[in-house]
JSON list of C-alpha atoms in Angstrom, two decimals:
[
{"chain": "V", "resi": 221, "resn": "HIS", "atom": "CA", "xyz": [-172.00, -24.17, 36.73]},
{"chain": "V", "resi": 222, "resn": "CYS", "atom": "CA", "xyz": [-168.62, -25.01, 38.19]},
{"chain": "V", "resi": 223, "resn": "CYS", "atom": "CA", "xyz": [-165.36, -26.61, 37.21]},
{"chain": "V", "resi": 224, "resn": "ILE", "atom": "CA", "xyz": [-163.28, -29.11, 39.13]},
{"chain": "V", "resi": 225, "resn": "CYS", "atom": "CA", "xyz": [-159.98, -30.31, 37.65]},
{"chain": "V", "resi": 226, "resn": "TYR", "atom": "CA", "xyz": [-156.92, -32.23, 38.72]},
{"chain": "V", "resi": 227, "resn": "LEU", "atom": "CA", "xyz": [-154.06, -30.43, 37.01]},
{"chain": "V", "resi": 228, "resn": "LEU", "atom": "CA", "xyz": [-153.93, -26.83, 35.87]},
{"chain": "V", "resi": 229, "resn": "HIS", "atom": "CA", "xyz": [-152.02, -25.86, 32.77]},
{"chain": "V", "resi": 230, "resn": "ASN", "atom": "CA", "xyz": [-153.49, -22.37, 32.67]},
{"chain": "V", "resi": 231, "resn": "PRO", "atom": "CA", "xyz": [-155.47, -21.45, 35.79]},
{"chain": "V", "resi": 232, "resn": "LEU", "atom": "CA", "xyz": [-155.89, -17.82, 34.73]},
{"chain": "V", "resi": 233, "resn": "TYR", "atom": "CA", "xyz": [-157.79, -19.01, 31.63]},
{"chain": "V", "resi": 234, "resn": "MET", "atom": "CA", "xyz": [-160.15, -21.06, 33.81]},
{"chain": "V", "resi": 235, "resn": "LEU", "atom": "CA", "xyz": [-160.79, -18.11, 36.13]},
{"chain": "V", "resi": 236, "resn": "SER", "atom": "CA", "xyz": [-161.75, -15.97, 33.09]},
{"chain": "V", "resi": 237, "resn": "PHE", "atom": "CA", "xyz": [-165.01, -17.93, 32.80]},
{"chain": "V", "resi": 238, "resn": "GLN", "atom": "CA", "xyz": [-166.07, -16.45, 36.15]},
{"chain": "V", "resi": 239, "resn": "ASN", "atom": "CA", "xyz": [-167.47, -19.74, 37.29]},
{"chain": "V", "resi": 240, "resn": "PRO", "atom": "CA", "xyz": [-166.63, -21.53, 40.55]},
{"chain": "V", "resi": 241, "resn": "PHE", "atom": "CA", "xyz": [-163.36, -23.36, 40.04]},
{"chain": "V", "resi": 242, "resn": "TYR", "atom": "CA", "xyz": [-161.69, -25.99, 42.19]},
{"chain": "V", "resi": 243, "resn": "ILE", "atom": "CA", "xyz": [-158.58, -28.23, 42.10]},
{"chain": "V", "resi": 244, "resn": "ALA", "atom": "CA", "xyz": [-159.01, -31.82, 43.19]},
{"chain": "V", "resi": 245, "resn": "LYS", "atom": "CA", "xyz": [-155.84, -33.15, 44.84]},
{"chain": "V", "resi": 246, "resn": "GLU", "atom": "CA", "xyz": [-154.79, -36.75, 44.31]},
{"chain": "V", "resi": 247, "resn": "MET", "atom": "CA", "xyz": [-155.87, -39.24, 46.96]},
{"chain": "V", "resi": 248, "resn": "SER", "atom": "CA", "xyz": [-152.96, -40.02, 49.23]},
{"chain": "V", "resi": 249, "resn": "ASP", "atom": "CA", "xyz": [-151.30, -43.46, 49.12]},
{"chain": "V", "resi": 250, "resn": "LEU", "atom": "CA", "xyz": [-151.95, -43.68, 52.87]},
{"chain": "V", "resi": 251, "resn": "LEU", "atom": "CA", "xyz": [-155.70, -43.23, 52.27]},
{"chain": "V", "resi": 252, "resn": "ILE", "atom": "CA", "xyz": [-155.67, -45.85, 49.55]},
{"chain": "V", "resi": 253, "resn": "GLN", "atom": "CA", "xyz": [-153.64, -48.33, 51.58]},
{"chain": "V", "resi": 254, "resn": "SER", "atom": "CA", "xyz": [-155.46, -47.81, 54.90]},
{"chain": "V", "resi": 255, "resn": "ASN", "atom": "CA", "xyz": [-158.82, -48.50, 53.16]},
{"chain": "V", "resi": 256, "resn": "LYS", "atom": "CA", "xyz": [-157.30, -51.43, 51.24]},
{"chain": "V", "resi": 257, "resn": "ILE", "atom": "CA", "xyz": [-158.55, -49.94, 47.96]},
{"chain": "V", "resi": 258, "resn": "GLN", "atom": "CA", "xyz": [-157.69, -51.80, 44.80]},
{"chain": "V", "resi": 259, "resn": "LEU", "atom": "CA", "xyz": [-158.83, -49.41, 42.04]},
{"chain": "V", "resi": 260, "resn": "GLY", "atom": "CA", "xyz": [-160.81, -51.21, 39.40]},
{"chain": "V", "resi": 261, "resn": "ILE", "atom": "CA", "xyz": [-158.91, -49.53, 36.54]},
{"chain": "V", "resi": 262, "resn": "ALA", "atom": "CA", "xyz": [-155.17, -50.05, 36.31]},
{"chain": "V", "resi": 263, "resn": "GLY", "atom": "CA", "xyz": [-152.54, -47.33, 36.13]},
{"chain": "V", "resi": 264, "resn": "ALA", "atom": "CA", "xyz": [-151.01, -44.73, 38.34]},
{"chain": "V", "resi": 265, "resn": "LYS", "atom": "CA", "xyz": [-153.25, -41.98, 36.88]},
{"chain": "V", "resi": 266, "resn": "GLN", "atom": "CA", "xyz": [-156.34, -43.69, 38.30]},
{"chain": "V", "resi": 267, "resn": "ALA", "atom": "CA", "xyz": [-155.77, -42.36, 41.87]},
{"chain": "V", "resi": 268, "resn": "GLU", "atom": "CA", "xyz": [-156.04, -38.87, 40.37]},
{"chain": "V", "resi": 269, "resn": "ASN", "atom": "CA", "xyz": [-159.12, -39.77, 38.38]},
{"chain": "V", "resi": 270, "resn": "ALA", "atom": "CA", "xyz": [-160.74, -41.41, 41.42]},
{"chain": "V", "resi": 271, "resn": "SER", "atom": "CA", "xyz": [-160.15, -38.31, 43.52]},
{"chain": "V", "resi": 272, "resn": "LEU", "atom": "CA", "xyz": [-161.63, -36.11, 40.78]},
{"chain": "V", "resi": 273, "resn": "ALA", "atom": "CA", "xyz": [-164.69, -38.40, 40.50]},
{"chain": "V", "resi": 274, "resn": "ILE", "atom": "CA", "xyz": [-165.25, -38.26, 44.24]},
{"chain": "V", "resi": 275, "resn": "GLN", "atom": "CA", "xyz": [-164.98, -34.49, 44.30]},
{"chain": "V", "resi": 276, "resn": "LEU", "atom": "CA", "xyz": [-167.41, -34.18, 41.39]},
{"chain": "V", "resi": 277, "resn": "PHE", "atom": "CA", "xyz": [-169.85, -36.45, 43.22]},
{"chain": "V", "resi": 278, "resn": "TYR", "atom": "CA", "xyz": [-169.58, -34.35, 46.40]},
{"chain": "V", "resi": 279, "resn": "MET", "atom": "CA", "xyz": [-170.19, -31.18, 44.30]},
{"chain": "V", "resi": 280, "resn": "TRP", "atom": "CA", "xyz": [-173.16, -32.81, 42.55]},
{"chain": "V", "resi": 281, "resn": "GLN", "atom": "CA", "xyz": [-174.61, -33.81, 45.91]},
{"chain": "V", "resi": 282, "resn": "GLN", "atom": "CA", "xyz": [-174.25, -30.22, 47.18]},
{"chain": "V", "resi": 283, "resn": "LEU", "atom": "CA", "xyz": [-175.77, -28.71, 44.06]},
{"chain": "V", "resi": 284, "resn": "ARG", "atom": "CA", "xyz": [-178.71, -31.10, 44.20]},
{"chain": "V", "resi": 285, "resn": "HIS", "atom": "CA", "xyz": [-179.30, -30.05, 47.83]},
{"chain": "V", "resi": 286, "resn": "ASN", "atom": "CA", "xyz": [-178.93, -33.65, 48.97]},
{"chain": "V", "resi": 287, "resn": "ALA", "atom": "CA", "xyz": [-175.67, -33.09, 50.82]},
{"chain": "V", "resi": 288, "resn": "SER", "atom": "CA", "xyz": [-175.35, -33.61, 54.52]},
{"chain": "V", "resi": 289, "resn": "LYS", "atom": "CA", "xyz": [-174.22, -30.74, 56.71]},
{"chain": "V", "resi": 290, "resn": "ASN", "atom": "CA", "xyz": [-170.67, -32.20, 56.55]},
{"chain": "V", "resi": 291, "resn": "MET", "atom": "CA", "xyz": [-170.54, -32.12, 52.75]},
{"chain": "V", "resi": 292, "resn": "THR", "atom": "CA", "xyz": [-171.82, -28.54, 52.59]},
{"chain": "V", "resi": 293, "resn": "GLU", "atom": "CA", "xyz": [-169.06, -27.46, 54.91]},
{"chain": "V", "resi": 294, "resn": "TYR", "atom": "CA", "xyz": [-166.56, -29.64, 53.04]},
{"chain": "V", "resi": 295, "resn": "ILE", "atom": "CA", "xyz": [-166.71, -27.74, 49.71]},
{"chain": "V", "resi": 296, "resn": "PRO", "atom": "CA", "xyz": [-165.21, -24.27, 50.01]},
{"chain": "V", "resi": 297, "resn": "LYS", "atom": "CA", "xyz": [-166.45, -21.16, 48.21]},
{"chain": "V", "resi": 298, "resn": "ALA", "atom": "CA", "xyz": [-165.20, -20.39, 44.71]},
{"chain": "V", "resi": 299, "resn": "ALA", "atom": "CA", "xyz": [-162.05, -18.38, 43.96]},
{"chain": "V", "resi": 300, "resn": "SER", "atom": "CA", "xyz": [-161.86, -14.93, 42.51]},
{"chain": "V", "resi": 301, "resn": "SER", "atom": "CA", "xyz": [-158.06, -15.05, 41.99]},
{"chain": "V", "resi": 302, "resn": "MET", "atom": "CA", "xyz": [-155.47, -17.67, 41.23]},
{"chain": "V", "resi": 303, "resn": "GLU", "atom": "CA", "xyz": [-154.15, -17.65, 44.78]},
{"chain": "V", "resi": 304, "resn": "GLU", "atom": "CA", "xyz": [-157.68, -18.33, 46.12]},
{"chain": "V", "resi": 305, "resn": "ILE", "atom": "CA", "xyz": [-158.43, -21.42, 44.01]},
{"chain": "V", "resi": 306, "resn": "PRO", "atom": "CA", "xyz": [-159.63, -23.98, 46.56]},
{"chain": "V", "resi": 307, "resn": "GLN", "atom": "CA", "xyz": [-157.87, -27.34, 46.61]},
{"chain": "V", "resi": 308, "resn": "LEU", "atom": "CA", "xyz": [-160.16, -30.21, 47.46]},
{"chain": "V", "resi": 309, "resn": "GLN", "atom": "CA", "xyz": [-158.66, -33.25, 49.23]},
{"chain": "V", "resi": 310, "resn": "VAL", "atom": "CA", "xyz": [-160.35, -36.56, 49.89]},
{"chain": "V", "resi": 311, "resn": "SER", "atom": "CA", "xyz": [-159.65, -37.32, 53.53]},
{"chain": "V", "resi": 312, "resn": "GLU", "atom": "CA", "xyz": [-161.98, -40.22, 54.28]},
{"chain": "V", "resi": 313, "resn": "LEU", "atom": "CA", "xyz": [-164.09, -42.71, 52.38]},
{"chain": "V", "resi": 314, "resn": "ASP", "atom": "CA", "xyz": [-167.28, -44.49, 53.23]},
{"chain": "V", "resi": 315, "resn": "ASP", "atom": "CA", "xyz": [-167.83, -48.18, 52.40]},
{"chain": "V", "resi": 316, "resn": "ALA", "atom": "CA", "xyz": [-170.02, -47.45, 49.37]},
{"chain": "V", "resi": 317, "resn": "THR", "atom": "CA", "xyz": [-167.33, -45.25, 47.81]},
{"chain": "V", "resi": 318, "resn": "ILE", "atom": "CA", "xyz": [-164.63, -47.85, 48.49]},
{"chain": "V", "resi": 319, "resn": "LYS", "atom": "CA", "xyz": [-166.75, -50.49, 46.83]},
{"chain": "V", "resi": 320, "resn": "ALA", "atom": "CA", "xyz": [-167.47, -48.24, 43.87]},
{"chain": "V", "resi": 321, "resn": "LEU", "atom": "CA", "xyz": [-163.75, -47.46, 43.34]},
{"chain": "V", "resi": 322, "resn": "SER", "atom": "CA", "xyz": [-162.89, -51.16, 43.49]},
{"chain": "V", "resi": 323, "resn": "SER", "atom": "CA", "xyz": [-165.66, -52.35, 41.18]},
{"chain": "V", "resi": 324, "resn": "CYS", "atom": "CA", "xyz": [-165.26, -49.59, 38.57]},
{"chain": "V", "resi": 325, "resn": "VAL", "atom": "CA", "xyz": [-164.46, -51.00, 35.16]},
{"chain": "V", "resi": 326, "resn": "TRP", "atom": "CA", "xyz": [-163.99, -49.23, 31.86]},
{"chain": "V", "resi": 327, "resn": "PRO", "atom": "CA", "xyz": [-163.41, -51.72, 29.01]},
{"chain": "V", "resi": 328, "resn": "GLY", "atom": "CA", "xyz": [-160.71, -50.41, 26.73]},
{"chain": "V", "resi": 329, "resn": "ARG", "atom": "CA", "xyz": [-159.02, -48.27, 29.38]},
{"chain": "V", "resi": 330, "resn": "ALA", "atom": "CA", "xyz": [-155.84, -49.82, 30.76]},
{"chain": "V", "resi": 331, "resn": "GLN", "atom": "CA", "xyz": [-157.33, -53.26, 29.95]},
{"chain": "V", "resi": 332, "resn": "THR", "atom": "CA", "xyz": [-155.21, -56.40, 29.59]},
{"chain": "V", "resi": 333, "resn": "ILE", "atom": "CA", "xyz": [-156.54, -59.49, 27.82]},
{"chain": "V", "resi": 334, "resn": "HIS", "atom": "CA", "xyz": [-154.44, -62.62, 28.15]},
{"chain": "V", "resi": 335, "resn": "ARG", "atom": "CA", "xyz": [-154.65, -65.42, 25.60]},
{"chain": "V", "resi": 336, "resn": "THR", "atom": "CA", "xyz": [-152.33, -68.40, 25.19]},
{"chain": "V", "resi": 337, "resn": "GLY", "atom": "CA", "xyz": [-149.07, -66.97, 23.77]},
{"chain": "V", "resi": 338, "resn": "LEU", "atom": "CA", "xyz": [-150.61, -63.50, 23.19]},
{"chain": "V", "resi": 339, "resn": "THR", "atom": "CA", "xyz": [-151.53, -60.54, 25.34]},
{"chain": "V", "resi": 340, "resn": "TYR", "atom": "CA", "xyz": [-153.63, -57.58, 24.23]},
{"chain": "V", "resi": 341, "resn": "TYR", "atom": "CA", "xyz": [-153.13, -54.25, 26.00]},
{"chain": "V", "resi": 342, "resn": "LEU", "atom": "CA", "xyz": [-156.10, -52.01, 25.27]},
{"chain": "V", "resi": 343, "resn": "ASP", "atom": "CA", "xyz": [-156.32, -48.29, 25.96]},
{"chain": "V", "resi": 344, "resn": "GLY", "atom": "CA", "xyz": [-158.45, -45.65, 24.34]},
{"chain": "V", "resi": 345, "resn": "ALA", "atom": "CA", "xyz": [-155.93, -42.81, 24.82]},
{"chain": "V", "resi": 346, "resn": "HIS", "atom": "CA", "xyz": [-156.77, -39.99, 22.42]},
{"chain": "V", "resi": 347, "resn": "THR", "atom": "CA", "xyz": [-154.62, -37.05, 23.48]},
{"chain": "V", "resi": 348, "resn": "LYS", "atom": "CA", "xyz": [-150.89, -36.67, 23.90]},
{"chain": "V", "resi": 349, "resn": "GLU", "atom": "CA", "xyz": [-151.22, -36.53, 27.71]},
{"chain": "V", "resi": 350, "resn": "SER", "atom": "CA", "xyz": [-153.47, -39.62, 27.86]},
{"chain": "V", "resi": 351, "resn": "MET", "atom": "CA", "xyz": [-151.11, -41.41, 25.42]},
{"chain": "V", "resi": 352, "resn": "GLN", "atom": "CA", "xyz": [-148.21, -40.72, 27.81]},
{"chain": "V", "resi": 353, "resn": "VAL", "atom": "CA", "xyz": [-150.24, -42.14, 30.66]},
{"chain": "V", "resi": 354, "resn": "CYS", "atom": "CA", "xyz": [-151.10, -45.14, 28.49]},
{"chain": "V", "resi": 355, "resn": "VAL", "atom": "CA", "xyz": [-147.40, -45.73, 27.76]},
{"chain": "V", "resi": 356, "resn": "GLN", "atom": "CA", "xyz": [-146.55, -45.64, 31.45]},
{"chain": "V", "resi": 357, "resn": "TRP", "atom": "CA", "xyz": [-149.33, -48.14, 32.25]},
{"chain": "V", "resi": 358, "resn": "PHE", "atom": "CA", "xyz": [-148.34, -50.38, 29.29]},
{"chain": "V", "resi": 359, "resn": "GLN", "atom": "CA", "xyz": [-144.70, -50.50, 30.28]},
{"chain": "V", "resi": 360, "resn": "GLN", "atom": "CA", "xyz": [-145.63, -51.38, 33.90]},
{"chain": "V", "resi": 361, "resn": "ALA", "atom": "CA", "xyz": [-148.11, -54.05, 32.78]},
{"chain": "V", "resi": 362, "resn": "VAL", "atom": "CA", "xyz": [-145.63, -55.61, 30.34]},
{"chain": "V", "resi": 363, "resn": "HIS", "atom": "CA", "xyz": [-142.94, -55.64, 33.07]},
{"chain": "V", "resi": 364, "resn": "GLN", "atom": "CA", "xyz": [-145.28, -57.48, 35.43]},
{"chain": "V", "resi": 365, "resn": "ASP", "atom": "CA", "xyz": [-146.42, -59.92, 32.76]},
{"chain": "V", "resi": 366, "resn": "THR", "atom": "CA", "xyz": [-142.97, -60.77, 31.45]},
{"chain": "V", "resi": 367, "resn": "GLN", "atom": "CA", "xyz": [-141.81, -61.75, 34.96]},
{"chain": "V", "resi": 368, "resn": "HIS", "atom": "CA", "xyz": [-144.24, -64.69, 34.68]},
{"chain": "V", "resi": 369, "resn": "ASN", "atom": "CA", "xyz": [-143.92, -65.47, 31.00]},
{"chain": "V", "resi": 370, "resn": "LYS", "atom": "CA", "xyz": [-140.72, -64.86, 29.02]},
{"chain": "V", "resi": 371, "resn": "LYS", "atom": "CA", "xyz": [-142.45, -65.42, 25.68]},
{"chain": "V", "resi": 372, "resn": "HIS", "atom": "CA", "xyz": [-144.55, -62.35, 25.01]},
{"chain": "V", "resi": 373, "resn": "VAL", "atom": "CA", "xyz": [-145.92, -60.95, 21.72]},
{"chain": "V", "resi": 374, "resn": "ARG", "atom": "CA", "xyz": [-147.04, -57.33, 21.77]},
{"chain": "V", "resi": 375, "resn": "ILE", "atom": "CA", "xyz": [-149.39, -56.14, 19.06]},
{"chain": "V", "resi": 376, "resn": "LEU", "atom": "CA", "xyz": [-150.37, -52.48, 18.53]},
{"chain": "V", "resi": 377, "resn": "LEU", "atom": "CA", "xyz": [-153.81, -51.70, 17.17]},
{"chain": "V", "resi": 378, "resn": "PHE", "atom": "CA", "xyz": [-154.04, -47.93, 16.62]},
{"chain": "V", "resi": 379, "resn": "ASN", "atom": "CA", "xyz": [-157.03, -45.89, 15.67]},
{"chain": "V", "resi": 380, "resn": "THR", "atom": "CA", "xyz": [-157.62, -42.18, 15.73]},
{"chain": "V", "resi": 381, "resn": "THR", "atom": "CA", "xyz": [-160.00, -39.56, 14.37]},
{"chain": "V", "resi": 382, "resn": "SER", "atom": "CA", "xyz": [-159.07, -37.13, 11.64]},
{"chain": "V", "resi": 383, "resn": "ASP", "atom": "CA", "xyz": [-158.91, -34.17, 14.05]},
{"chain": "V", "resi": 384, "resn": "ARG", "atom": "CA", "xyz": [-155.99, -35.68, 16.01]},
{"chain": "V", "resi": 385, "resn": "ASP", "atom": "CA", "xyz": [-152.30, -35.19, 15.43]},
{"chain": "V", "resi": 386, "resn": "VAL", "atom": "CA", "xyz": [-151.41, -38.79, 14.56]},
{"chain": "V", "resi": 387, "resn": "GLY", "atom": "CA", "xyz": [-147.62, -38.14, 14.59]},
{"chain": "V", "resi": 388, "resn": "SER", "atom": "CA", "xyz": [-147.52, -36.84, 18.15]},
{"chain": "V", "resi": 389, "resn": "LEU", "atom": "CA", "xyz": [-149.72, -39.71, 19.38]},
{"chain": "V", "resi": 390, "resn": "LEU", "atom": "CA", "xyz": [-147.63, -42.39, 17.68]},
{"chain": "V", "resi": 391, "resn": "ALA", "atom": "CA", "xyz": [-144.39, -40.71, 18.77]},
{"chain": "V", "resi": 392, "resn": "CYS", "atom": "CA", "xyz": [-145.31, -41.50, 22.40]},
{"chain": "V", "resi": 393, "resn": "LEU", "atom": "CA", "xyz": [-145.55, -45.17, 21.54]},
{"chain": "V", "resi": 394, "resn": "THR", "atom": "CA", "xyz": [-142.05, -45.66, 20.05]},
{"chain": "V", "resi": 395, "resn": "GLN", "atom": "CA", "xyz": [-140.59, -46.57, 23.47]},
{"chain": "V", "resi": 396, "resn": "CYS", "atom": "CA", "xyz": [-143.03, -49.49, 23.81]},
{"chain": "V", "resi": 397, "resn": "HIS", "atom": "CA", "xyz": [-141.22, -51.88, 21.43]},
{"chain": "V", "resi": 398, "resn": "PHE", "atom": "CA", "xyz": [-144.22, -53.49, 19.80]},
{"chain": "V", "resi": 399, "resn": "ASP", "atom": "CA", "xyz": [-143.72, -56.72, 17.88]},
{"chain": "V", "resi": 400, "resn": "ALA", "atom": "CA", "xyz": [-146.31, -55.92, 15.27]}
]
């Protein structure tokens, strides 16, 4: 078993599991632009998620013994201390990966549905961090949409499970200025 993550809040905790542990670095803007990648899911966070998905795929390939010699050399050995945690960087992409990143869809994640006089912004954020990312995406999407249409109604539909802190999730949304 191994763990690959994007952002570390407590790397020492992760090392305590004594499993291989890696950090996936965000894909560079240059890599995205040079490959003309239009990520299928909107939002700035998706470059991080795409990098993480690619690294997980590389690791899965290696663990399944289907990796090419290049891939085996690509993934470094696991760390035994915080200073040694390997950082994985996507440096090149093949055509299949570029197509997969562009065609990826996740209904309900950073999804915008336009109707006459009404726009729905859908996101299944369920943690404080994901709600903050949702707010960032929402504000950017609204800004782009209102440049084309001055009349804009924003409706918030909110659902959560009983084990979530509703107050902290809703607090993130106050800066969004919903109409209803």
